[in-house]
Short mmCIF file of C-alpha atoms in Angstrom, two decimals:
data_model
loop_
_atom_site.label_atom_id
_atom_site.label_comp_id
_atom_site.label_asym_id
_atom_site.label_seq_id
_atom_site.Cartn_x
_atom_site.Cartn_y
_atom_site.Cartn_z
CA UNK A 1 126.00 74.44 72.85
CA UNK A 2 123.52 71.91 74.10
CA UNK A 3 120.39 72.47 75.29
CA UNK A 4 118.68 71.64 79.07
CA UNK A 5 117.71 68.15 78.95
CA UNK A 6 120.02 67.18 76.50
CA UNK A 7 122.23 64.02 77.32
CA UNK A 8 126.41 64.39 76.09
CA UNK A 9 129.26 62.16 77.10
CA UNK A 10 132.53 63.27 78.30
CA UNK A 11 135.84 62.34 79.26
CA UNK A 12 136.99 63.20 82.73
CA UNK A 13 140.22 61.44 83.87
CA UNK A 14 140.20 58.79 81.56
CA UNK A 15 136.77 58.00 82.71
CA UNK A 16 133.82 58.57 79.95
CA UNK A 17 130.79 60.18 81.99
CA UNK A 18 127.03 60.15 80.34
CA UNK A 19 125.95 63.59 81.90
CA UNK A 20 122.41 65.41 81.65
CA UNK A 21 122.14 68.88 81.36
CA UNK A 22 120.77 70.66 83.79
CA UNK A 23 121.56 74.04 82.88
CA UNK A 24 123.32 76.60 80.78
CA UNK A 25 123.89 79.95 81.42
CA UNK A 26 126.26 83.20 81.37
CA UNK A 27 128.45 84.43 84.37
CA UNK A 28 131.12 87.03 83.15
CA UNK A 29 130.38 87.02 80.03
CA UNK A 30 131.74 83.44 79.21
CA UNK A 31 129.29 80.31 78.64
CA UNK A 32 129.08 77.51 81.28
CA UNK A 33 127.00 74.14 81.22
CA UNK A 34 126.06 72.01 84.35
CA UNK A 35 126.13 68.99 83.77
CA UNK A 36 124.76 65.72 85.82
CA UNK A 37 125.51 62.10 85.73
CA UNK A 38 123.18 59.27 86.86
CA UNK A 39 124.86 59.62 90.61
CA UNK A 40 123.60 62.82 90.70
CA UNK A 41 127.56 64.37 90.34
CA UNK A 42 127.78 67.71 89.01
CA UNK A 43 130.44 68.79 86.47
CA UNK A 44 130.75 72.66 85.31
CA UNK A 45 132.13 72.97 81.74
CA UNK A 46 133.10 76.33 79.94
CA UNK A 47 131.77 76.49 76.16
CA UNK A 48 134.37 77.78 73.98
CA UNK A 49 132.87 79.28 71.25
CA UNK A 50 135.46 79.62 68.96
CA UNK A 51 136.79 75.66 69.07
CA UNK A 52 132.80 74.95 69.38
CA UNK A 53 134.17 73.02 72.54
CA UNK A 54 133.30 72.11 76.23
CA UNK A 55 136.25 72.70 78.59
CA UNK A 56 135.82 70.85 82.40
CA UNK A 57 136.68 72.80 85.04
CA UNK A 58 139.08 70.66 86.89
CA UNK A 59 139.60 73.31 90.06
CA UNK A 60 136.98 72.80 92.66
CA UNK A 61 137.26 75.84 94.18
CA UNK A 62 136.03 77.57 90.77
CA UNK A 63 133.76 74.92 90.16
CA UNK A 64 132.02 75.54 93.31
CA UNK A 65 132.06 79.40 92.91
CA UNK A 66 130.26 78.93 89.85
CA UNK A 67 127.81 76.28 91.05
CA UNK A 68 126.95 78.63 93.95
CA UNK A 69 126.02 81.46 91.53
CA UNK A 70 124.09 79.13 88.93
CA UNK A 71 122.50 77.87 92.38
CA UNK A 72 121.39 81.98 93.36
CA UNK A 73 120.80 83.48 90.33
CA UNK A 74 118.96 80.68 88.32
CA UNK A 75 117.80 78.24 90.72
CA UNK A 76 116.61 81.22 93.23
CA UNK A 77 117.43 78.52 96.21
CA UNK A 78 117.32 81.33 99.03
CA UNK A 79 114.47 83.01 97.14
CA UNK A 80 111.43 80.52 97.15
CA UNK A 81 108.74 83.23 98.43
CA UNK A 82 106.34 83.21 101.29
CA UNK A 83 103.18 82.36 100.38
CA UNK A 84 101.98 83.15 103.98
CA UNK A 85 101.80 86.61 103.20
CA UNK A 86 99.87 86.68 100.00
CA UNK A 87 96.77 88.18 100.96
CA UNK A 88 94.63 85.57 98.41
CA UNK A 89 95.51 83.17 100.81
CA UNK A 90 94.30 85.06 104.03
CA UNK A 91 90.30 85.45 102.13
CA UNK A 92 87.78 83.76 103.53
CA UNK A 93 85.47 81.35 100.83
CA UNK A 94 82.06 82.63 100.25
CA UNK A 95 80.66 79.35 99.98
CA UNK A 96 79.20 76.63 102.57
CA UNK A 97 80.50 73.65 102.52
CA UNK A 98 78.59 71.86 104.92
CA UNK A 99 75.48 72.85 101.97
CA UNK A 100 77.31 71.77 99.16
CA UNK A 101 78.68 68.19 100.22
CA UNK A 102 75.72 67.45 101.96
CA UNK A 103 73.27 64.70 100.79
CA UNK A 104 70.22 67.48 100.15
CA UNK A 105 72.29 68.61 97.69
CA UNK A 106 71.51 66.09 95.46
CA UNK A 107 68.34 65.53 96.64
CA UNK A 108 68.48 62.80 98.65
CA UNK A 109 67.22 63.59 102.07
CA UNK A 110 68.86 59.87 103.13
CA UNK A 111 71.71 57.98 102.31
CA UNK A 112 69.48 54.89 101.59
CA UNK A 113 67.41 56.82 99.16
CA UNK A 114 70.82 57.48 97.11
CA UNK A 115 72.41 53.77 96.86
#
């Protein structure tokens, strides 16, 4: 099975394809890949273990179903969190700003005096 990253080539009506993979994963106990090509075109294969083989998935409507669950359950699309509610970002900094970029913090009381 190839790995993510990994670039393979494959024949899809009697067109050969240079496809990246973006993913591979279990769904019902059988072994897909996603696979990309340079157009950004997605192809879903099924890894047959026993040939040591990658099958296309020719149906669309399957394709897509299993597209949409690689898409939920390893991409976590719907799922990015909301950061607005952590409470780290709702603290307030305990330090001054205006003191620390200012020029007396360097000790230089003008900006002449520091050029």
């Amino acid at each position: 099975m190839y790995s993510q990253g990994e670039t393979f080539y494959y024949e899809i009506d009697d067109e050969e394809y240079e496809l990246h993979v973006l993913e591979n994963f279990t769904m019902r106990d059988r072994e897909y890949i996603i696979g990309e090509d340079y157009d950004g075109n997605k192809q879903v294969f099924l890894y047959d273990e026993d040939s040591d083989d990658l099958i296309h998935i020719d149906d669309k409507g399957e394709a897509l179903e299993i597209l949409d669950y690689w898409k939920d359950e390893y991409m976590m699309i719907d799922d990015i969190g909301d950061w607005d509610e952590d409470s780290y970002y709702d603290r307030e900094d305990e330090y001054d700003n205006d003191d620390y970029y200012g020029n007396e913090y360097d000790g230089y009381d003008d900006e002449e005096d520091y050029y």
